[in-house]
Tab-separated table of C-alpha atoms in Angstrom:
chain	number	residue	atom	x	y	z
A	880	ALA	CA	26.626	-35.007	-14.004
A	881	MET	CA	27.606	-36.143	-10.825
A	882	ALA	CA	27.247	-32.507	-9.380
A	883	GLU	CA	23.545	-32.928	-10.864
A	884	ALA	CA	23.111	-36.055	-9.558
A	885	LEU	CA	24.345	-35.055	-6.095
A	886	ASP	CA	21.801	-32.107	-6.276
A	887	GLU	CA	18.800	-34.562	-6.699
A	888	THR	CA	19.884	-37.056	-3.666
A	889	GLU	CA	17.492	-36.644	-0.821
A	890	GLY	CA	18.211	-37.427	2.541
A	891	ALA	CA	21.662	-38.502	1.882
A	892	LYS	CA	24.381	-36.231	2.585
A	893	PRO	CA	26.718	-34.862	-0.234
A	894	SER	CA	29.717	-35.613	1.904
A	895	SER	CA	28.785	-39.664	1.700
A	896	TRP	CA	28.049	-39.511	-1.886
A	897	CYS	CA	31.603	-37.724	-2.348
A	898	ASP	CA	33.623	-40.755	-0.273
A	899	ALA	CA	31.385	-43.247	-2.705
A	900	LEU	CA	32.441	-41.153	-5.980
A	901	GLY	CA	36.548	-41.311	-4.438
A	902	TRP	CA	36.204	-37.482	-4.117
A	903	ASN	CA	38.553	-36.075	-1.296
A	904	SER	CA	40.089	-32.917	-0.359
A	905	SER	CA	42.489	-33.492	-3.320
A	906	THR	CA	40.020	-33.345	-5.760
A	907	PRO	CA	39.030	-29.810	-5.764
A	908	ALA	CA	42.527	-28.743	-6.137
A	909	ARG	CA	42.942	-30.643	-9.336
A	910	LEU	CA	39.742	-29.294	-10.812
A	911	LEU	CA	40.817	-25.926	-9.933
A	912	LYS	CA	43.649	-26.294	-12.313
A	913	GLN	CA	41.171	-25.903	-15.059
A	914	ARG	CA	40.392	-22.662	-16.812
A	915	ASP	CA	36.515	-23.741	-17.218
A	916	PRO	CA	34.504	-21.542	-14.690
A	917	ARG	CA	32.177	-24.197	-14.647
A	918	THR	CA	34.608	-26.940	-13.604
A	919	GLN	CA	35.907	-23.922	-11.017
A	920	ILE	CA	32.500	-23.960	-9.384
A	921	LEU	CA	32.337	-27.618	-9.429
A	922	ALA	CA	35.517	-27.652	-7.422
A	923	HIS	CA	34.160	-25.111	-5.133
A	924	ARG	CA	30.762	-27.206	-4.604
A	925	ILE	CA	32.898	-30.613	-3.683
A	926	ARG	CA	34.592	-28.466	-0.999
A	927	ILE	CA	31.115	-27.231	0.227
A	928	TRP	CA	30.155	-30.853	0.151
A	929	LEU	CA	33.142	-31.969	2.230
A	930	GLY	CA	32.303	-29.189	4.789
A	931	ASP	CA	34.139	-26.033	3.363
A	932	ASN	CA	31.190	-23.362	3.704
A	933	GLU	CA	33.636	-20.661	2.980
A	934	SER	CA	33.986	-21.850	-0.824
A	935	LEU	CA	30.374	-20.648	-1.349
A	936	ALA	CA	32.094	-17.225	-1.612
A	937	SER	CA	34.449	-18.255	-4.510
A	938	VAL	CA	31.642	-19.916	-6.118
A	939	ARG	CA	29.903	-16.298	-5.769
A	940	GLU	CA	32.804	-14.313	-7.014
A	941	LEU	CA	32.866	-16.736	-9.844
A	942	ALA	CA	29.510	-16.318	-10.802
A	943	LYS	CA	29.936	-12.262	-10.097
A	944	ASN	CA	32.828	-12.494	-12.996
A	945	HIS	CA	30.441	-14.201	-15.169
A	946	SER	CA	27.706	-12.618	-14.812
A	947	ARG	CA	26.003	-12.209	-18.165
A	948	ASN	CA	26.405	-16.268	-18.277
A	949	ALA	CA	23.173	-17.977	-17.420
A	950	ALA	CA	24.500	-21.254	-17.045
A	951	MET	CA	27.134	-19.955	-14.146
A	952	GLN	CA	24.256	-18.022	-12.583
A	953	LEU	CA	22.324	-21.650	-12.516
A	954	LEU	CA	25.463	-23.154	-10.665
A	955	LEU	CA	25.456	-20.401	-8.541
A	956	ALA	CA	21.837	-20.907	-7.597
A	957	LYS	CA	22.248	-24.573	-6.915
A	958	ALA	CA	25.158	-24.089	-4.770
A	959	LEU	CA	23.126	-21.361	-2.559
A	960	ALA	CA	20.302	-23.681	-2.036
A	961	PRO	CA	21.379	-25.772	0.996
A	962	SER	CA	22.208	-22.638	2.713
A	963	ASN	CA	20.149	-19.932	1.182
A	964	THR	CA	17.075	-20.656	-0.453
A	965	GLU	CA	15.656	-17.685	-0.669
A	966	GLU	CA	18.528	-15.944	-2.860
A	967	SER	CA	18.638	-19.409	-5.104
A	968	THR	CA	15.128	-19.049	-5.643
A	969	GLN	CA	15.229	-15.472	-6.903
A	970	ILE	CA	18.235	-16.164	-9.259
A	971	ALA	CA	16.296	-19.580	-10.159
A	972	ARG	CA	13.374	-17.239	-10.997
A	973	ARG	CA	15.234	-14.650	-13.062
A	974	LEU	CA	16.714	-17.521	-15.032
A	975	ALA	CA	13.506	-19.166	-15.724
A	976	PHE	CA	11.502	-15.900	-16.548
A	977	GLY	CA	14.744	-14.868	-18.791
A	978	SER	CA	15.233	-18.137	-20.513
A	979	LYS	CA	13.586	-19.517	-23.428
A	980	PRO	CA	10.730	-21.744	-22.583
A	981	GLY	CA	11.509	-25.472	-23.380
A	982	SER	CA	15.170	-25.004	-23.207
A	983	GLU	CA	17.272	-27.069	-20.795
A	984	LEU	CA	18.456	-23.800	-18.698
A	985	TYR	CA	14.522	-23.106	-18.412
A	986	PHE	CA	13.572	-26.499	-16.804
A	987	GLN	CA	16.449	-26.912	-14.739
A	988	ALA	CA	15.592	-23.241	-13.317
A	989	ARG	CA	11.969	-24.177	-13.085
A	990	TRP	CA	13.227	-27.329	-11.312
A	991	LEU	CA	15.210	-25.363	-8.674
A	992	LEU	CA	12.212	-23.480	-8.095
A	993	ILE	CA	10.239	-26.477	-7.591
A	994	ARG	CA	12.735	-27.844	-5.300
A	995	ASN	CA	13.166	-24.794	-3.034
A	996	LYS	CA	9.687	-24.823	-2.424
A	997	ILE	CA	9.520	-28.136	-1.370
A	998	LYS	CA	12.309	-27.519	0.728
A	999	THR	CA	10.926	-24.523	2.435
A	1000	GLY	CA	7.646	-26.582	3.306
A	1001	ASP	CA	5.580	-25.180	0.399
A	1002	THR	CA	5.162	-28.388	-1.079
A	1003	PRO	CA	1.481	-27.521	-2.255
A	1004	GLY	CA	3.262	-24.421	-3.783
A	1005	ALA	CA	5.771	-27.080	-5.841
A	1006	GLN	CA	3.027	-29.388	-6.892
A	1007	ARG	CA	0.690	-26.457	-8.148
A	1008	ASP	CA	3.791	-25.023	-9.985
A	1009	ALA	CA	4.295	-28.763	-11.554
A	1010	LYS	CA	0.775	-28.687	-12.696
A	1011	LYS	CA	0.656	-25.248	-14.530
A	1012	LEU	CA	4.259	-26.138	-15.981
A	1013	LEU	CA	2.945	-29.676	-17.336
A	1014	ALA	CA	-0.383	-28.090	-18.924
A	1015	ALA	CA	1.285	-25.061	-20.306
A	1016	GLN	CA	4.671	-26.471	-21.757
A	1017	PRO	CA	5.240	-28.977	-24.118
A	1018	PHE	CA	8.148	-31.477	-23.307
A	1019	GLU	CA	10.474	-32.839	-25.659
A	1020	SER	CA	12.570	-34.314	-22.811
A	1021	GLU	CA	10.774	-37.481	-20.702
A	1022	LEU	CA	13.175	-36.757	-18.053
A	1023	TRP	CA	11.809	-33.349	-17.311
A	1024	LYS	CA	8.353	-34.335	-17.784
A	1025	ALA	CA	8.740	-37.386	-15.493
A	1026	ARG	CA	10.414	-35.195	-12.902
A	1027	PHE	CA	7.533	-32.737	-12.468
A	1028	GLU	CA	4.664	-35.058	-12.888
A	1029	ASP	CA	6.401	-36.778	-9.819
A	1030	VAL	CA	5.999	-33.401	-7.683
A	1031	ALA	CA	2.369	-32.820	-9.557
A	1032	ASN	CA	1.229	-36.154	-8.520
A	1033	ASN	CA	2.477	-36.730	-5.118
C-alpha cells in the first residue's frame, strides 16, 4: 500500500518519503529474503527510490521470469514510469486492453496510462481519456471514479 501511495505523490521525492517511512538501505535486503516476487520488486523499487538505478534491471528480470503474471507486468510498468515513460505506457496499454473492464488491474493500467500522459505534458489527452472512461465504464470503486473525475475536470 505504501508503494502505491508513493506512486501517487506529486513533486515530493520518493527518497524523502522513504526516509519518513524509516526505509533505508537495509530495508530492501530484508524484503529480498521473501519468496514472493511482488515483494522482491518492492525491494528493488525501494532501492531505486533511494537512488540505486541499477535495480531497475532486477525488476525487469523478475517481470521477465513472470511474463504471464499481469500484476508483475504492472509493477514493471510502474517502476519504469519515472525513467522510461514510453515503455511504461506500452506495457500499461497491453494490460489495459488485455484485462477485464472494471477489474482492479484494468483501472490500475488505465490510471498509469493517464498519469504517463500527464507526465509527458499531454494533459488534454489525459483529460480526454479520463472522460471517455467515465462515460463508458461503470465504477464500483468510488476511489477510482474520483481519481478519473479529478483528471477529467481539472
